[in-house]
Amino acid sequence: MKRRHFLILVCSWSQVVEGQELPTSPKGRYIGSVIVQLLPNGRSVKLLKTLTYVDPTGTEWVAPEGAIVDGASIPQAAWSFIGGPFEGPYRDASIIHDVACEQRTRSSRKVHEAFYYAMLTSGVSPAKAKVMYAAVYHFGPRWVVGSTSAAKPTTPLMTEQDFSRLRALVETQERSGNELTLQQLRELRP
């Protein structure tokens, strides 16, 4: 009989204190820490503990124990800019986003906004968070709330050129002193 060994990663960020809820900031806060089991497919992880993100409005976004995520809600063409799934400070936000994209109990727009604020809470720079928000808004998964269809949410295909063009639009605006709002990011035509 073969024995399978799994690596369990315990990761935490400085704003997360075990068993305590931290005060809500303009960005939000996390409750819990990321503890995952790497799965044999080499891409997915299973949450061994619930992770909750509370957004600036007080809405809770729960990634429950047992959820399986793979970072797929972030368009692959963006990985060269931010790294692969589960790398860097946006990791916790990515987990919350993946679970919310799978659950589809809130609109894709609200889910992508929560991702933006969760990235800020995780320490992602505002400029990078805006680029990533624009990428998932324009090229990430979309769905109809309450859809009982077993079909996956629709995801427009994003090429590296699309992402480069979108990134340049956002960064040019930000460098010129125009701090783009989420509404303006949604109105961009990449």
PDB file of C-alpha atoms in Angstrom:
ATOM      1  CA  MET A   1       0.000   0.000   0.000  1.00  0.00           C
ATOM      2  CA  LYS A   2       1.378   3.385  -0.995  1.00  0.00           C
ATOM      3  CA  ARG A   3       1.566   6.152   1.545  1.00  0.00           C
ATOM      4  CA  ARG A   4       0.816   9.624   0.338  1.00  0.00           C
ATOM      5  CA  HIS A   5       2.430  12.545   2.015  1.00  0.00           C
ATOM      6  CA  PHE A   6       0.992  15.992   1.863  1.00  0.00           C
ATOM      7  CA  LEU A   7       2.660  19.210   2.751  1.00  0.00           C
ATOM      8  CA  ILE A   8       0.624  21.465   4.984  1.00  0.00           C
ATOM      9  CA  LEU A   9       1.440  25.134   4.730  1.00  0.00           C
ATOM     10  CA  VAL A  10       0.709  27.481   7.582  1.00  0.00           C
ATOM     11  CA  CYS A  11       0.800  31.063   6.442  1.00  0.00           C
ATOM     12  CA  SER A  12      -0.196  34.224   8.200  1.00  0.00           C
ATOM     13  CA  TRP A  13       0.096  37.938   7.685  1.00  0.00           C
ATOM     14  CA  SER A  14       0.890  40.531  10.309  1.00  0.00           C
ATOM     15  CA  GLN A  15      -2.682  41.863  10.395  1.00  0.00           C
ATOM     16  CA  VAL A  16      -4.075  38.462  11.352  1.00  0.00           C
ATOM     17  CA  VAL A  17      -4.048  37.526  15.024  1.00  0.00           C
ATOM     18  CA  GLU A  18      -5.301  34.050  15.832  1.00  0.00           C
ATOM     19  CA  GLY A  19      -8.652  34.090  17.603  1.00  0.00           C
ATOM     20  CA  GLN A  20      -9.024  37.869  17.495  1.00  0.00           C
ATOM     21  CA  GLU A  21     -11.019  40.070  15.200  1.00  0.00           C
ATOM     22  CA  LEU A  22      -9.038  43.147  14.311  1.00  0.00           C
ATOM     23  CA  PRO A  23     -10.692  46.548  13.953  1.00  0.00           C
ATOM     24  CA  THR A  24     -12.198  47.255  10.562  1.00  0.00           C
ATOM     25  CA  SER A  25     -10.019  49.527   8.472  1.00  0.00           C
ATOM     26  CA  PRO A  26     -11.044  51.463   5.371  1.00  0.00           C
ATOM     27  CA  LYS A  27      -9.801  48.385   3.494  1.00  0.00           C
ATOM     28  CA  GLY A  28     -11.293  45.645   5.654  1.00  0.00           C
ATOM     29  CA  ARG A  29      -9.754  42.861   7.730  1.00  0.00           C
ATOM     30  CA  TYR A  30      -9.113  39.129   7.758  1.00  0.00           C
ATOM     31  CA  ILE A  31     -10.265  36.721  10.423  1.00  0.00           C
ATOM     32  CA  GLY A  32      -8.123  33.607  10.627  1.00  0.00           C
ATOM     33  CA  SER A  33      -5.039  32.591   8.739  1.00  0.00           C
ATOM     34  CA  VAL A  34      -4.352  30.518   5.662  1.00  0.00           C
ATOM     35  CA  ILE A  35      -3.701  26.859   6.418  1.00  0.00           C
ATOM     36  CA  VAL A  36      -3.805  24.636   3.352  1.00  0.00           C
ATOM     37  CA  GLN A  37      -3.058  21.146   2.170  1.00  0.00           C
ATOM     38  CA  LEU A  38      -1.397  20.833  -1.218  1.00  0.00           C
ATOM     39  CA  LEU A  39      -3.361  18.414  -3.371  1.00  0.00           C
ATOM     40  CA  PRO A  40      -1.815  15.750  -5.608  1.00  0.00           C
ATOM     41  CA  ASN A  41      -2.852  17.448  -8.867  1.00  0.00           C
ATOM     42  CA  GLY A  42      -0.056  19.968  -8.285  1.00  0.00           C
ATOM     43  CA  ARG A  43      -2.302  22.985  -8.720  1.00  0.00           C
ATOM     44  CA  SER A  44      -5.078  22.969  -6.114  1.00  0.00           C
ATOM     45  CA  VAL A  45      -5.071  23.422  -2.370  1.00  0.00           C
ATOM     46  CA  LYS A  46      -7.634  22.484   0.251  1.00  0.00           C
ATOM     47  CA  LEU A  47      -8.328  24.909   3.085  1.00  0.00           C
ATOM     48  CA  LEU A  48      -7.830  23.223   6.439  1.00  0.00           C
ATOM     49  CA  LYS A  49      -9.235  26.179   8.320  1.00  0.00           C
ATOM     50  CA  THR A  50     -11.854  28.813   7.506  1.00  0.00           C
ATOM     51  CA  LEU A  51     -10.561  32.171   6.290  1.00  0.00           C
ATOM     52  CA  THR A  52     -12.907  35.169   6.422  1.00  0.00           C
ATOM     53  CA  TYR A  53     -12.467  38.584   4.895  1.00  0.00           C
ATOM     54  CA  VAL A  54     -14.632  41.444   6.182  1.00  0.00           C
ATOM     55  CA  ASP A  55     -14.826  44.185   3.567  1.00  0.00           C
ATOM     56  CA  PRO A  56     -15.067  47.931   4.344  1.00  0.00           C
ATOM     57  CA  THR A  57     -18.888  47.731   4.378  1.00  0.00           C
ATOM     58  CA  GLY A  58     -18.820  44.959   7.003  1.00  0.00           C
ATOM     59  CA  THR A  59     -19.811  42.210   4.542  1.00  0.00           C
ATOM     60  CA  GLU A  60     -18.207  38.871   5.366  1.00  0.00           C
ATOM     61  CA  TRP A  61     -16.627  36.781   2.616  1.00  0.00           C
ATOM     62  CA  VAL A  62     -16.052  33.273   3.927  1.00  0.00           C
ATOM     63  CA  ALA A  63     -13.703  30.687   2.462  1.00  0.00           C
ATOM     64  CA  PRO A  64     -14.782  27.671   4.518  1.00  0.00           C
ATOM     65  CA  GLU A  65     -12.669  24.837   5.777  1.00  0.00           C
ATOM     66  CA  GLY A  66     -12.639  22.137   3.099  1.00  0.00           C
ATOM     67  CA  ALA A  67     -12.888  24.542   0.152  1.00  0.00           C
ATOM     68  CA  ILE A  68     -10.641  23.630  -2.757  1.00  0.00           C
ATOM     69  CA  VAL A  69      -9.112  26.502  -4.703  1.00  0.00           C
ATOM     70  CA  ASP A  70      -6.630  26.767  -7.543  1.00  0.00           C
ATOM     71  CA  GLY A  71      -6.159  30.479  -8.232  1.00  0.00           C
ATOM     72  CA  ALA A  72      -8.003  30.165 -11.539  1.00  0.00           C
ATOM     73  CA  SER A  73     -10.177  33.234 -10.966  1.00  0.00           C
ATOM     74  CA  ILE A  74      -7.135  35.396 -11.700  1.00  0.00           C
ATOM     75  CA  PRO A  75      -6.503  35.459 -15.455  1.00  0.00           C
ATOM     76  CA  GLN A  76      -3.339  33.523 -16.288  1.00  0.00           C
ATOM     77  CA  ALA A  77      -2.070  36.296 -18.550  1.00  0.00           C
ATOM     78  CA  ALA A  78      -1.715  38.447 -15.410  1.00  0.00           C
ATOM     79  CA  TRP A  79       0.606  35.998 -13.660  1.00  0.00           C
ATOM     80  CA  SER A  80       3.733  37.529 -15.212  1.00  0.00           C
ATOM     81  CA  PHE A  81       2.811  40.791 -13.453  1.00  0.00           C
ATOM     82  CA  ILE A  82       1.881  39.436 -10.040  1.00  0.00           C
ATOM     83  CA  GLY A  83       3.214  35.890  -9.902  1.00  0.00           C
ATOM     84  CA  GLY A  84       1.341  32.629  -9.961  1.00  0.00           C
ATOM     85  CA  PRO A  85      -1.536  31.627  -7.725  1.00  0.00           C
ATOM     86  CA  PHE A  86      -0.679  31.589  -4.030  1.00  0.00           C
ATOM     87  CA  GLU A  87       2.428  33.767  -4.469  1.00  0.00           C
ATOM     88  CA  GLY A  88       2.859  37.173  -2.959  1.00  0.00           C
ATOM     89  CA  PRO A  89       0.734  39.389  -0.785  1.00  0.00           C
ATOM     90  CA  TYR A  90      -2.449  38.984  -2.850  1.00  0.00           C
ATOM     91  CA  ARG A  91      -2.663  35.265  -1.949  1.00  0.00           C
ATOM     92  CA  ASP A  92      -5.309  35.568   0.789  1.00  0.00           C
ATOM     93  CA  ALA A  93      -7.413  37.838  -1.435  1.00  0.00           C
ATOM     94  CA  SER A  94      -7.096  35.265  -4.219  1.00  0.00           C
ATOM     95  CA  ILE A  95      -8.421  32.505  -1.964  1.00  0.00           C
ATOM     96  CA  ILE A  96     -11.425  34.607  -0.910  1.00  0.00           C
ATOM     97  CA  HIS A  97     -12.021  35.524  -4.576  1.00  0.00           C
ATOM     98  CA  ASP A  98     -11.774  31.922  -5.822  1.00  0.00           C
ATOM     99  CA  VAL A  99     -14.318  30.694  -3.285  1.00  0.00           C
ATOM    100  CA  ALA A 100     -16.738  33.562  -3.993  1.00  0.00           C
ATOM    101  CA  CYS A 101     -16.422  32.899  -7.743  1.00  0.00           C
ATOM    102  CA  GLU A 102     -17.273  29.259  -7.151  1.00  0.00           C
ATOM    103  CA  GLN A 103     -20.211  30.009  -4.803  1.00  0.00           C
ATOM    104  CA  ARG A 104     -21.759  32.689  -7.062  1.00  0.00           C
ATOM    105  CA  THR A 105     -24.075  33.898  -4.272  1.00  0.00           C
ATOM    106  CA  ARG A 106     -23.147  37.535  -4.932  1.00  0.00           C
ATOM    107  CA  SER A 107     -22.713  39.374  -8.211  1.00  0.00           C
ATOM    108  CA  SER A 108     -19.412  39.010 -10.034  1.00  0.00           C
ATOM    109  CA  ARG A 109     -18.997  42.784  -9.742  1.00  0.00           C
ATOM    110  CA  LYS A 110     -19.280  42.644  -5.913  1.00  0.00           C
ATOM    111  CA  VAL A 111     -16.947  39.636  -5.788  1.00  0.00           C
ATOM    112  CA  HIS A 112     -14.315  41.441  -7.863  1.00  0.00           C
ATOM    113  CA  GLU A 113     -14.671  44.571  -5.667  1.00  0.00           C
ATOM    114  CA  ALA A 114     -14.108  42.445  -2.553  1.00  0.00           C
ATOM    115  CA  PHE A 115     -10.968  41.089  -4.235  1.00  0.00           C
ATOM    116  CA  TYR A 116      -9.718  44.657  -4.750  1.00  0.00           C
ATOM    117  CA  TYR A 117     -10.237  45.662  -1.119  1.00  0.00           C
ATOM    118  CA  ALA A 118      -8.861  42.353   0.171  1.00  0.00           C
ATOM    119  CA  MET A 119      -5.694  42.940  -1.876  1.00  0.00           C
ATOM    120  CA  LEU A 120      -5.275  46.362  -0.255  1.00  0.00           C
ATOM    121  CA  THR A 121      -5.803  44.774   3.168  1.00  0.00           C
ATOM    122  CA  SER A 122      -3.113  42.218   2.309  1.00  0.00           C
ATOM    123  CA  GLY A 123      -0.598  44.947   1.509  1.00  0.00           C
ATOM    124  CA  VAL A 124      -0.788  45.006  -2.294  1.00  0.00           C
ATOM    125  CA  SER A 125       0.012  48.503  -3.569  1.00  0.00           C
ATOM    126  CA  PRO A 126      -3.017  50.533  -4.677  1.00  0.00           C
ATOM    127  CA  ALA A 127      -1.681  50.758  -8.252  1.00  0.00           C
ATOM    128  CA  LYS A 128      -1.166  46.987  -8.529  1.00  0.00           C
ATOM    129  CA  ALA A 129      -4.545  46.311  -6.888  1.00  0.00           C
ATOM    130  CA  LYS A 130      -6.213  48.557  -9.481  1.00  0.00           C
ATOM    131  CA  VAL A 131      -4.525  46.737 -12.351  1.00  0.00           C
ATOM    132  CA  MET A 132      -5.590  43.377 -10.908  1.00  0.00           C
ATOM    133  CA  TYR A 133      -9.139  44.593 -10.270  1.00  0.00           C
ATOM    134  CA  ALA A 134      -9.397  45.819 -13.859  1.00  0.00           C
ATOM    135  CA  ALA A 135      -8.050  42.471 -15.095  1.00  0.00           C
ATOM    136  CA  VAL A 136     -10.586  40.367 -13.179  1.00  0.00           C
ATOM    137  CA  TYR A 137     -13.412  42.793 -13.929  1.00  0.00           C
ATOM    138  CA  HIS A 138     -12.784  42.774 -17.678  1.00  0.00           C
ATOM    139  CA  PHE A 139     -11.422  39.256 -18.126  1.00  0.00           C
ATOM    140  CA  GLY A 140     -12.333  37.308 -14.991  1.00  0.00           C
ATOM    141  CA  PRO A 141     -15.337  35.066 -14.433  1.00  0.00           C
ATOM    142  CA  ARG A 142     -18.876  36.455 -14.739  1.00  0.00           C
ATOM    143  CA  TRP A 143     -22.176  34.856 -13.805  1.00  0.00           C
ATOM    144  CA  VAL A 144     -25.805  35.466 -13.057  1.00  0.00           C
ATOM    145  CA  VAL A 145     -26.526  35.463  -9.312  1.00  0.00           C
ATOM    146  CA  GLY A 146     -28.694  32.542  -8.290  1.00  0.00           C
ATOM    147  CA  SER A 147     -28.063  30.657 -11.512  1.00  0.00           C
ATOM    148  CA  THR A 148     -28.696  26.981 -10.891  1.00  0.00           C
ATOM    149  CA  SER A 149     -26.835  26.035 -14.040  1.00  0.00           C
ATOM    150  CA  ALA A 150     -24.024  23.567 -13.488  1.00  0.00           C
ATOM    151  CA  ALA A 151     -22.057  25.393 -16.157  1.00  0.00           C
ATOM    152  CA  LYS A 152     -18.977  27.320 -15.138  1.00  0.00           C
ATOM    153  CA  PRO A 153     -19.222  31.108 -15.130  1.00  0.00           C
ATOM    154  CA  THR A 154     -18.282  32.740 -18.407  1.00  0.00           C
ATOM    155  CA  THR A 155     -14.743  34.031 -18.585  1.00  0.00           C
ATOM    156  CA  PRO A 156     -13.623  36.216 -21.486  1.00  0.00           C
ATOM    157  CA  LEU A 157     -10.250  35.077 -22.825  1.00  0.00           C
ATOM    158  CA  MET A 158      -7.466  37.499 -21.931  1.00  0.00           C
ATOM    159  CA  THR A 159      -4.208  37.432 -23.839  1.00  0.00           C
ATOM    160  CA  GLU A 160      -0.894  38.780 -22.576  1.00  0.00           C
ATOM    161  CA  GLN A 161      -1.358  41.664 -25.051  1.00  0.00           C
ATOM    162  CA  ASP A 162      -4.796  42.459 -23.577  1.00  0.00           C
ATOM    163  CA  PHE A 163      -3.317  42.493 -20.097  1.00  0.00           C
ATOM    164  CA  SER A 164      -0.339  44.632 -21.157  1.00  0.00           C
ATOM    165  CA  ARG A 165      -2.690  47.147 -22.789  1.00  0.00           C
ATOM    166  CA  LEU A 166      -4.944  47.243 -19.705  1.00  0.00           C
ATOM    167  CA  ARG A 167      -1.977  47.573 -17.356  1.00  0.00           C
ATOM    168  CA  ALA A 168      -0.545  50.434 -19.449  1.00  0.00           C
ATOM    169  CA  LEU A 169      -3.903  52.266 -19.411  1.00  0.00           C
ATOM    170  CA  VAL A 170      -4.173  52.045 -15.618  1.00  0.00           C
ATOM    171  CA  GLU A 171      -0.534  52.854 -14.906  1.00  0.00           C
ATOM    172  CA  THR A 172      -0.505  55.831 -17.298  1.00  0.00           C
ATOM    173  CA  GLN A 173      -3.568  57.316 -15.617  1.00  0.00           C
ATOM    174  CA  GLU A 174      -2.154  56.723 -12.137  1.00  0.00           C
ATOM    175  CA  ARG A 175       1.260  58.242 -13.031  1.00  0.00           C
ATOM    176  CA  SER A 176      -0.432  61.363 -14.369  1.00  0.00           C
ATOM    177  CA  GLY A 177      -2.086  61.905 -11.001  1.00  0.00           C
ATOM    178  CA  ASN A 178      -5.513  60.595 -11.969  1.00  0.00           C
ATOM    179  CA  GLU A 179      -6.395  58.201  -9.186  1.00  0.00           C
ATOM    180  CA  LEU A 180      -8.879  55.973 -10.940  1.00  0.00           C
ATOM    181  CA  THR A 181     -12.016  54.919  -9.110  1.00  0.00           C
ATOM    182  CA  LEU A 182     -13.420  51.412  -9.436  1.00  0.00           C
ATOM    183  CA  GLN A 183     -16.159  52.837 -11.666  1.00  0.00           C
ATOM    184  CA  GLN A 184     -13.565  54.362 -13.984  1.00  0.00           C
ATOM    185  CA  LEU A 185     -11.666  51.059 -14.064  1.00  0.00           C
ATOM    186  CA  ARG A 186     -14.897  49.306 -15.088  1.00  0.00           C
ATOM    187  CA  GLU A 187     -15.403  51.832 -17.897  1.00  0.00           C
ATOM    188  CA  LEU A 188     -11.951  51.278 -19.410  1.00  0.00           C
ATOM    189  CA  ARG A 189     -11.920  49.773 -22.880  1.00  0.00           C
ATOM    190  CA  PRO A 190      -8.867  47.510 -22.918  1.00  0.00           C
TER     191      PRO A 190
END
